[in-house]
């Protein structure tokens, strides 16, 4: 672009251009001068003014000099036209030519355009076209070209876009050479000063800076290259100037769309994560808040997504108005937001800030024509107190928010002081889950399905377990939801399928094995291939496989699910609807999808003999299944009375602790050798004591490090010697890496060491723990006992241990 103007002019046939610097007596010759005057190009570069004078007729030279001198003395005229005679240096022939001349603003540079008179009309048209093209190029690219003289501090030449870009004319600039120092953004002034000095001594350069034109800021880019005099000295620079403002505005907008939520104009989740990472890298103490307004799901479902979008905008605005000035607020998901504040704060200060935010719950938000109250909850974590990793710190805050407001608790929750065992366990599982497969920490258990009358084993359900290094054996109820938050569930399901086929290949006497598949996995493109390839590798027919799918919203795409179910059935795989009757769409699914079996959810089977409503539901489902030609399996059967009633209802297949809990593969293989099981009521596990104590259990030490977390509810049922027995709804580790303390309502603590655990039923565990007995301790325990009124069943203990967490 720097030489575009000259190049365009040189393309005009029959036109030569000569540029003369009157101060340095240096010349520039266009490419056509050599042939026009018969002068070799090598000679042109070193021609002096005396040699140039010899190419002009003597009579015409004086006229030409007088015209230029007149132009230099007056500012009213800048160009001229005349005819002169030039002498061809090879033939000595005099050529009559037309000359158009123009002088620069500093009156030191004269540019001559020379052509034959007979070509004048054509050349003028072409020059006009080329000039218009140059103008358009400059305008289209927001570009200007100028020549700047260092000695005179003046612009010698500039294209028309100069004024458009800078907002002032070349004449104004030359009249006030230091004006640019006022126009340039003061933050860029030093950079431009350095560039001005550098271009005098070094190679061409490029720079960008900002200027103000009126109140508008513009971005300017310059490419500078040297201009030399006849001695080779740098006399100035030629500058290509581009207005980058529109480009920079587009970049800023693109960056905003990339880093900010377009509707709330808040930083996106990724942007907030990066900011938090930078804070940690600089080791600045700060507090992280997770704030949820807790309504967007209901609003989307009830009113529609356009109302949900408006809800996000208004909640974001409300939150920004109420938070401290130093807080940075960003969007996490839905109507949940992240906020961080640099500095160290005590619990009281954090609760005060959080409680100020939760006052938004008392202010309705108008979604015309609806008025909706938010349910604001706040979770807080602190760096470096709670974590030194950004992902863990965010999870801490999120987990604290999940506990806030639970069971009537404070809607503001601080991570360190309020986590209970359940939440601590969930946090550590989430952290360790990604690497658990590589560490070979998963294994399978098999729970038999039996004939309700004969006890014959008719199949089994494969249940995945995780042998966590700290928390021991972990149920899929704990880790599958965590896996489904990412794509880890695909790897876990692949592992499950592989292990089931491998195990079936070892069974001399085979029965169908069912495995639970996440509805999300039904959308996995390798679904069919995974089953087919496992079948081929292990030589196990696919008709030994049953897939259990639970009812979720993932099944609400009937066309896709119908096709997948059809493909699976074509392979010989059996299909079962798990947890049947629990959701509102169960009957609709029976009509839409072709399945082989329904598994009636344990909420109906457990205690059915004492629940007339559950009995009626199971009876109706059995009749319905017969009409559809389906098998029925009832889950969660643990009492003999329930089994007897289910036999009366003609339920043929039973699964539950009454016959067997989930067992290791070798134990199930041993069961298969006999082929039948005898029911064993869990009443045998009940204590004969008629008193109990409600308490809480917490951790004092985790992996030899002191830990401060909240309590999870337990029920103590008996004690003998220096062993105490209690029920809990949480599976606790026994390997000694965790030290426990039982805390009573009186505030007293009793350190214990867990030594035995029995899984009494699904979700209820009985523990034996050693403790240091003394008359004082026994007296305190006796004073806390509550007398049992009537018979206490397992269900009663489950209700007691699922009381709201203590703090």
JSON list of N, CA and C in Angstrom, two decimals, residues 30-83:
[
{"chain": "A", "resi": 30, "resn": "UNK", "atom": "N", "xyz": [10.08, 7.66, -12.60]},
{"chain": "A", "resi": 30, "resn": "UNK", "atom": "CA", "xyz": [9.22, 6.50, -12.82]},
{"chain": "A", "resi": 30, "resn": "UNK", "atom": "C", "xyz": [9.85, 5.59, -13.88]},
{"chain": "A", "resi": 31, "resn": "UNK", "atom": "N", "xyz": [9.30, 4.39, -14.01]},
{"chain": "A", "resi": 31, "resn": "UNK", "atom": "CA", "xyz": [9.90, 3.37, -14.87]},
{"chain": "A", "resi": 31, "resn": "UNK", "atom": "C", "xyz": [9.91, 3.76, -16.36]},
{"chain": "A", "resi": 32, "resn": "UNK", "atom": "N", "xyz": [8.99, 4.65, -16.80]},
{"chain": "A", "resi": 32, "resn": "UNK", "atom": "CA", "xyz": [8.90, 4.97, -18.23]},
{"chain": "A", "resi": 32, "resn": "UNK", "atom": "C", "xyz": [9.86, 6.08, -18.65]},
{"chain": "A", "resi": 33, "resn": "UNK", "atom": "N", "xyz": [10.54, 6.74, -17.70]},
{"chain": "A", "resi": 33, "resn": "UNK", "atom": "CA", "xyz": [11.45, 7.84, -18.04]},
{"chain": "A", "resi": 33, "resn": "UNK", "atom": "C", "xyz": [12.60, 7.34, -18.89]},
{"chain": "A", "resi": 34, "resn": "UNK", "atom": "N", "xyz": [13.12, 6.16, -18.57]},
{"chain": "A", "resi": 34, "resn": "UNK", "atom": "CA", "xyz": [14.28, 5.62, -19.29]},
{"chain": "A", "resi": 34, "resn": "UNK", "atom": "C", "xyz": [14.03, 5.52, -20.79]},
{"chain": "A", "resi": 35, "resn": "UNK", "atom": "N", "xyz": [12.92, 4.91, -21.19]},
{"chain": "A", "resi": 35, "resn": "UNK", "atom": "CA", "xyz": [12.63, 4.74, -22.61]},
{"chain": "A", "resi": 35, "resn": "UNK", "atom": "C", "xyz": [12.19, 6.05, -23.26]},
{"chain": "A", "resi": 36, "resn": "UNK", "atom": "N", "xyz": [11.52, 6.91, -22.49]},
{"chain": "A", "resi": 36, "resn": "UNK", "atom": "CA", "xyz": [11.01, 8.17, -23.02]},
{"chain": "A", "resi": 36, "resn": "UNK", "atom": "C", "xyz": [12.16, 9.09, -23.41]},
{"chain": "A", "resi": 37, "resn": "UNK", "atom": "N", "xyz": [13.21, 9.16, -22.58]},
{"chain": "A", "resi": 37, "resn": "UNK", "atom": "CA", "xyz": [14.32, 10.08, -22.82]},
{"chain": "A", "resi": 37, "resn": "UNK", "atom": "C", "xyz": [15.56, 9.39, -23.34]},
{"chain": "A", "resi": 38, "resn": "UNK", "atom": "N", "xyz": [15.53, 8.05, -23.45]},
{"chain": "A", "resi": 38, "resn": "UNK", "atom": "CA", "xyz": [16.69, 7.35, -23.96]},
{"chain": "A", "resi": 38, "resn": "UNK", "atom": "C", "xyz": [17.85, 7.34, -23.00]},
{"chain": "A", "resi": 39, "resn": "UNK", "atom": "N", "xyz": [17.56, 7.26, -21.70]},
{"chain": "A", "resi": 39, "resn": "UNK", "atom": "CA", "xyz": [18.60, 7.25, -20.67]},
{"chain": "A", "resi": 39, "resn": "UNK", "atom": "C", "xyz": [18.60, 5.88, -20.00]},
{"chain": "A", "resi": 40, "resn": "UNK", "atom": "N", "xyz": [19.74, 5.19, -19.94]},
{"chain": "A", "resi": 40, "resn": "UNK", "atom": "CA", "xyz": [19.78, 3.88, -19.28]},
{"chain": "A", "resi": 40, "resn": "UNK", "atom": "C", "xyz": [19.33, 4.00, -17.82]},
{"chain": "A", "resi": 41, "resn": "UNK", "atom": "N", "xyz": [18.63, 2.97, -17.32]},
{"chain": "A", "resi": 41, "resn": "UNK", "atom": "CA", "xyz": [18.12, 3.02, -15.95]},
{"chain": "A", "resi": 41, "resn": "UNK", "atom": "C", "xyz": [19.24, 3.14, -14.93]},
{"chain": "A", "resi": 42, "resn": "UNK", "atom": "N", "xyz": [20.35, 2.50, -15.22]},
{"chain": "A", "resi": 42, "resn": "UNK", "atom": "CA", "xyz": [21.47, 2.58, -14.28]},
{"chain": "A", "resi": 42, "resn": "UNK", "atom": "C", "xyz": [21.98, 4.01, -14.12]},
{"chain": "A", "resi": 43, "resn": "UNK", "atom": "N", "xyz": [21.86, 4.80, -15.17]},
{"chain": "A", "resi": 43, "resn": "UNK", "atom": "CA", "xyz": [22.32, 6.19, -15.11]},
{"chain": "A", "resi": 43, "resn": "UNK", "atom": "C", "xyz": [21.31, 7.09, -14.39]},
{"chain": "A", "resi": 44, "resn": "UNK", "atom": "N", "xyz": [20.05, 6.75, -14.52]},
{"chain": "A", "resi": 44, "resn": "UNK", "atom": "CA", "xyz": [19.00, 7.58, -13.90]},
{"chain": "A", "resi": 44, "resn": "UNK", "atom": "C", "xyz": [19.21, 7.74, -12.40]},
{"chain": "A", "resi": 45, "resn": "UNK", "atom": "N", "xyz": [19.57, 6.64, -11.74]},
{"chain": "A", "resi": 45, "resn": "UNK", "atom": "CA", "xyz": [19.64, 6.64, -10.27]},
{"chain": "A", "resi": 45, "resn": "UNK", "atom": "C", "xyz": [20.64, 7.67, -9.73]},
{"chain": "A", "resi": 46, "resn": "UNK", "atom": "N", "xyz": [21.66, 7.99, -10.52]},
{"chain": "A", "resi": 46, "resn": "UNK", "atom": "CA", "xyz": [22.67, 8.92, -9.99]},
{"chain": "A", "resi": 46, "resn": "UNK", "atom": "C", "xyz": [22.70, 10.27, -10.66]},
{"chain": "A", "resi": 47, "resn": "UNK", "atom": "N", "xyz": [21.66, 10.61, -11.38]},
{"chain": "A", "resi": 47, "resn": "UNK", "atom": "CA", "xyz": [21.67, 11.89, -12.14]},
{"chain": "A", "resi": 47, "resn": "UNK", "atom": "C", "xyz": [21.64, 13.09, -11.20]},
{"chain": "A", "resi": 48, "resn": "UNK", "atom": "N", "xyz": [22.45, 14.10, -11.62]},
{"chain": "A", "resi": 48, "resn": "UNK", "atom": "CA", "xyz": [22.46, 15.37, -10.88]},
{"chain": "A", "resi": 48, "resn": "UNK", "atom": "C", "xyz": [21.54, 16.37, -11.57]},
{"chain": "A", "resi": 49, "resn": "UNK", "atom": "N", "xyz": [21.35, 17.52, -10.91]},
{"chain": "A", "resi": 49, "resn": "UNK", "atom": "CA", "xyz": [20.45, 18.51, -11.48]},
{"chain": "A", "resi": 49, "resn": "UNK", "atom": "C", "xyz": [21.03, 19.07, -12.79]},
{"chain": "A", "resi": 50, "resn": "UNK", "atom": "N", "xyz": [22.35, 19.09, -12.89]},
{"chain": "A", "resi": 50, "resn": "UNK", "atom": "CA", "xyz": [22.98, 19.57, -14.14]},
{"chain": "A", "resi": 50, "resn": "UNK", "atom": "C", "xyz": [22.68, 18.61, -15.29]},
{"chain": "A", "resi": 51, "resn": "UNK", "atom": "N", "xyz": [22.74, 17.29, -14.99]},
{"chain": "A", "resi": 51, "resn": "UNK", "atom": "CA", "xyz": [22.47, 16.30, -16.03]},
{"chain": "A", "resi": 51, "resn": "UNK", "atom": "C", "xyz": [21.00, 16.32, -16.42]},
{"chain": "A", "resi": 52, "resn": "UNK", "atom": "N", "xyz": [20.14, 16.55, -15.48]},
{"chain": "A", "resi": 52, "resn": "UNK", "atom": "CA", "xyz": [18.71, 16.63, -15.79]},
{"chain": "A", "resi": 52, "resn": "UNK", "atom": "C", "xyz": [18.44, 17.85, -16.66]},
{"chain": "A", "resi": 53, "resn": "UNK", "atom": "N", "xyz": [19.13, 18.95, -16.35]},
{"chain": "A", "resi": 53, "resn": "UNK", "atom": "CA", "xyz": [18.94, 20.20, -17.11]},
{"chain": "A", "resi": 53, "resn": "UNK", "atom": "C", "xyz": [19.26, 19.99, -18.59]},
{"chain": "A", "resi": 54, "resn": "UNK", "atom": "N", "xyz": [20.21, 19.09, -18.87]},
{"chain": "A", "resi": 54, "resn": "UNK", "atom": "CA", "xyz": [20.60, 18.85, -20.26]},
{"chain": "A", "resi": 54, "resn": "UNK", "atom": "C", "xyz": [19.50, 18.18, -21.07]},
{"chain": "A", "resi": 55, "resn": "UNK", "atom": "N", "xyz": [18.52, 17.57, -20.41]},
{"chain": "A", "resi": 55, "resn": "UNK", "atom": "CA", "xyz": [17.43, 16.91, -21.12]},
{"chain": "A", "resi": 55, "resn": "UNK", "atom": "C", "xyz": [16.32, 17.88, -21.50]},
{"chain": "A", "resi": 56, "resn": "UNK", "atom": "N", "xyz": [16.39, 19.13, -21.03]},
{"chain": "A", "resi": 56, "resn": "UNK", "atom": "CA", "xyz": [15.35, 20.13, -21.29]},
{"chain": "A", "resi": 56, "resn": "UNK", "atom": "C", "xyz": [15.93, 21.19, -22.23]},
{"chain": "A", "resi": 57, "resn": "UNK", "atom": "N", "xyz": [15.11, 21.62, -23.21]},
{"chain": "A", "resi": 57, "resn": "UNK", "atom": "CA", "xyz": [15.53, 22.69, -24.13]},
{"chain": "A", "resi": 57, "resn": "UNK", "atom": "C", "xyz": [15.88, 23.92, -23.29]},
{"chain": "A", "resi": 58, "resn": "UNK", "atom": "N", "xyz": [17.04, 24.60, -23.59]},
{"chain": "A", "resi": 58, "resn": "UNK", "atom": "CA", "xyz": [17.48, 25.74, -22.78]},
{"chain": "A", "resi": 58, "resn": "UNK", "atom": "C", "xyz": [16.42, 26.81, -22.60]},
{"chain": "A", "resi": 59, "resn": "UNK", "atom": "N", "xyz": [15.68, 27.11, -23.64]},
{"chain": "A", "resi": 59, "resn": "UNK", "atom": "CA", "xyz": [14.66, 28.15, -23.53]},
{"chain": "A", "resi": 59, "resn": "UNK", "atom": "C", "xyz": [13.55, 27.74, -22.56]},
{"chain": "A", "resi": 60, "resn": "UNK", "atom": "N", "xyz": [13.25, 26.47, -22.55]},
{"chain": "A", "resi": 60, "resn": "UNK", "atom": "CA", "xyz": [12.14, 25.98, -21.69]},
{"chain": "A", "resi": 60, "resn": "UNK", "atom": "C", "xyz": [12.59, 25.78, -20.24]},
{"chain": "A", "resi": 61, "resn": "UNK", "atom": "N", "xyz": [13.90, 25.53, -20.05]},
{"chain": "A", "resi": 61, "resn": "UNK", "atom": "CA", "xyz": [14.38, 25.32, -18.68]},
{"chain": "A", "resi": 61, "resn": "UNK", "atom": "C", "xyz": [14.16, 26.54, -17.81]},
{"chain": "A", "resi": 62, "resn": "UNK", "atom": "N", "xyz": [14.47, 27.71, -18.33]},
{"chain": "A", "resi": 62, "resn": "UNK", "atom": "CA", "xyz": [14.30, 28.93, -17.55]},
{"chain": "A", "resi": 62, "resn": "UNK", "atom": "C", "xyz": [12.84, 29.15, -17.20]},
{"chain": "A", "resi": 63, "resn": "UNK", "atom": "N", "xyz": [11.91, 28.89, -18.15]},
{"chain": "A", "resi": 63, "resn": "UNK", "atom": "CA", "xyz": [10.47, 29.04, -17.85]},
{"chain": "A", "resi": 63, "resn": "UNK", "atom": "C", "xyz": [10.03, 28.08, -16.74]},
{"chain": "A", "resi": 64, "resn": "UNK", "atom": "N", "xyz": [10.56, 26.88, -16.83]},
{"chain": "A", "resi": 64, "resn": "UNK", "atom": "CA", "xyz": [10.20, 25.86, -15.83]},
{"chain": "A", "resi": 64, "resn": "UNK", "atom": "C", "xyz": [10.70, 26.27, -14.44]},
{"chain": "A", "resi": 65, "resn": "UNK", "atom": "N", "xyz": [11.94, 26.77, -14.39]},
{"chain": "A", "resi": 65, "resn": "UNK", "atom": "CA", "xyz": [12.50, 27.17, -13.09]},
{"chain": "A", "resi": 65, "resn": "UNK", "atom": "C", "xyz": [11.73, 28.34, -12.51]},
{"chain": "A", "resi": 66, "resn": "UNK", "atom": "N", "xyz": [11.39, 29.32, -13.35]},
{"chain": "A", "resi": 66, "resn": "UNK", "atom": "CA", "xyz": [10.64, 30.49, -12.87]},
{"chain": "A", "resi": 66, "resn": "UNK", "atom": "C", "xyz": [9.26, 30.10, -12.33]},
{"chain": "A", "resi": 67, "resn": "UNK", "atom": "N", "xyz": [8.61, 29.13, -13.01]},
{"chain": "A", "resi": 67, "resn": "UNK", "atom": "CA", "xyz": [7.27, 28.68, -12.56]},
{"chain": "A", "resi": 67, "resn": "UNK", "atom": "C", "xyz": [7.36, 28.03, -11.18]},
{"chain": "A", "resi": 68, "resn": "UNK", "atom": "N", "xyz": [8.38, 27.21, -11.00]},
{"chain": "A", "resi": 68, "resn": "UNK", "atom": "CA", "xyz": [8.53, 26.53, -9.70]},
{"chain": "A", "resi": 68, "resn": "UNK", "atom": "C", "xyz": [8.87, 27.53, -8.62]},
{"chain": "A", "resi": 69, "resn": "UNK", "atom": "N", "xyz": [9.74, 28.49, -8.92]},
{"chain": "A", "resi": 69, "resn": "UNK", "atom": "CA", "xyz": [10.10, 29.50, -7.91]},
{"chain": "A", "resi": 69, "resn": "UNK", "atom": "C", "xyz": [8.88, 30.32, -7.50]},
{"chain": "A", "resi": 70, "resn": "UNK", "atom": "N", "xyz": [8.02, 30.62, -8.47]},
{"chain": "A", "resi": 70, "resn": "UNK", "atom": "CA", "xyz": [6.79, 31.36, -8.14]},
{"chain": "A", "resi": 70, "resn": "UNK", "atom": "C", "xyz": [5.90, 30.56, -7.20]},
{"chain": "A", "resi": 71, "resn": "UNK", "atom": "N", "xyz": [5.79, 29.24, -7.47]},
{"chain": "A", "resi": 71, "resn": "UNK", "atom": "CA", "xyz": [4.94, 28.38, -6.62]},
{"chain": "A", "resi": 71, "resn": "UNK", "atom": "C", "xyz": [5.48, 28.32, -5.19]},
{"chain": "A", "resi": 72, "resn": "UNK", "atom": "N", "xyz": [6.81, 28.32, -5.06]},
{"chain": "A", "resi": 72, "resn": "UNK", "atom": "CA", "xyz": [7.39, 28.20, -3.73]},
{"chain": "A", "resi": 72, "resn": "UNK", "atom": "C", "xyz": [7.14, 29.45, -2.89]},
{"chain": "A", "resi": 73, "resn": "UNK", "atom": "N", "xyz": [6.95, 30.59, -3.57]},
{"chain": "A", "resi": 73, "resn": "UNK", "atom": "CA", "xyz": [6.80, 31.84, -2.85]},
{"chain": "A", "resi": 73, "resn": "UNK", "atom": "C", "xyz": [5.36, 32.15, -2.47]},
{"chain": "A", "resi": 74, "resn": "UNK", "atom": "N", "xyz": [4.42, 31.48, -3.08]},
{"chain": "A", "resi": 74, "resn": "UNK", "atom": "CA", "xyz": [3.01, 31.76, -2.78]},
{"chain": "A", "resi": 74, "resn": "UNK", "atom": "C", "xyz": [2.29, 30.48, -2.34]},
{"chain": "A", "resi": 75, "resn": "UNK", "atom": "N", "xyz": [1.37, 30.64, -1.41]},
{"chain": "A", "resi": 75, "resn": "UNK", "atom": "CA", "xyz": [0.61, 29.48, -0.92]},
{"chain": "A", "resi": 75, "resn": "UNK", "atom": "C", "xyz": [-0.71, 29.35, -1.66]},
{"chain": "A", "resi": 76, "resn": "UNK", "atom": "N", "xyz": [-1.01, 30.35, -2.54]},
{"chain": "A", "resi": 76, "resn": "UNK", "atom": "CA", "xyz": [-2.30, 30.31, -3.23]},
{"chain": "A", "resi": 76, "resn": "UNK", "atom": "C", "xyz": [-2.32, 29.27, -4.34]},
{"chain": "A", "resi": 77, "resn": "UNK", "atom": "N", "xyz": [-1.17, 29.02, -4.93]},
{"chain": "A", "resi": 77, "resn": "UNK", "atom": "CA", "xyz": [-1.11, 28.07, -6.04]},
{"chain": "A", "resi": 77, "resn": "UNK", "atom": "C", "xyz": [-0.30, 26.85, -5.62]},
{"chain": "A", "resi": 78, "resn": "UNK", "atom": "N", "xyz": [-0.75, 25.70, -6.07]},
{"chain": "A", "resi": 78, "resn": "UNK", "atom": "CA", "xyz": [-0.04, 24.45, -5.75]},
{"chain": "A", "resi": 78, "resn": "UNK", "atom": "C", "xyz": [0.29, 23.64, -6.99]},
{"chain": "A", "resi": 79, "resn": "UNK", "atom": "N", "xyz": [-0.24, 24.02, -8.17]},
{"chain": "A", "resi": 79, "resn": "UNK", "atom": "CA", "xyz": [0.07, 23.24, -9.37]},
{"chain": "A", "resi": 79, "resn": "UNK", "atom": "C", "xyz": [0.13, 24.14, -10.60]},
{"chain": "A", "resi": 80, "resn": "UNK", "atom": "N", "xyz": [0.58, 23.61, -11.71]},
{"chain": "A", "resi": 80, "resn": "UNK", "atom": "CA", "xyz": [0.71, 24.37, -12.95]},
{"chain": "A", "resi": 80, "resn": "UNK", "atom": "C", "xyz": [0.64, 23.41, -14.12]},
{"chain": "A", "resi": 81, "resn": "UNK", "atom": "N", "xyz": [0.47, 23.93, -15.31]},
{"chain": "A", "resi": 81, "resn": "UNK", "atom": "CA", "xyz": [0.50, 23.16, -16.56]},
{"chain": "A", "resi": 81, "resn": "UNK", "atom": "C", "xyz": [1.21, 23.99, -17.63]},
{"chain": "A", "resi": 82, "resn": "UNK", "atom": "N", "xyz": [2.04, 23.35, -18.41]},
{"chain": "A", "resi": 82, "resn": "UNK", "atom": "CA", "xyz": [2.76, 24.04, -19.47]},
{"chain": "A", "resi": 82, "resn": "UNK", "atom": "C", "xyz": [3.28, 23.03, -20.49]},
{"chain": "A", "resi": 83, "resn": "UNK", "atom": "N", "xyz": [3.78, 23.59, -21.62]},
{"chain": "A", "resi": 83, "resn": "UNK", "atom": "CA", "xyz": [4.39, 22.73, -22.62]},
{"chain": "A", "resi": 83, "resn": "UNK", "atom": "C", "xyz": [5.87, 23.08, -22.71]}
]
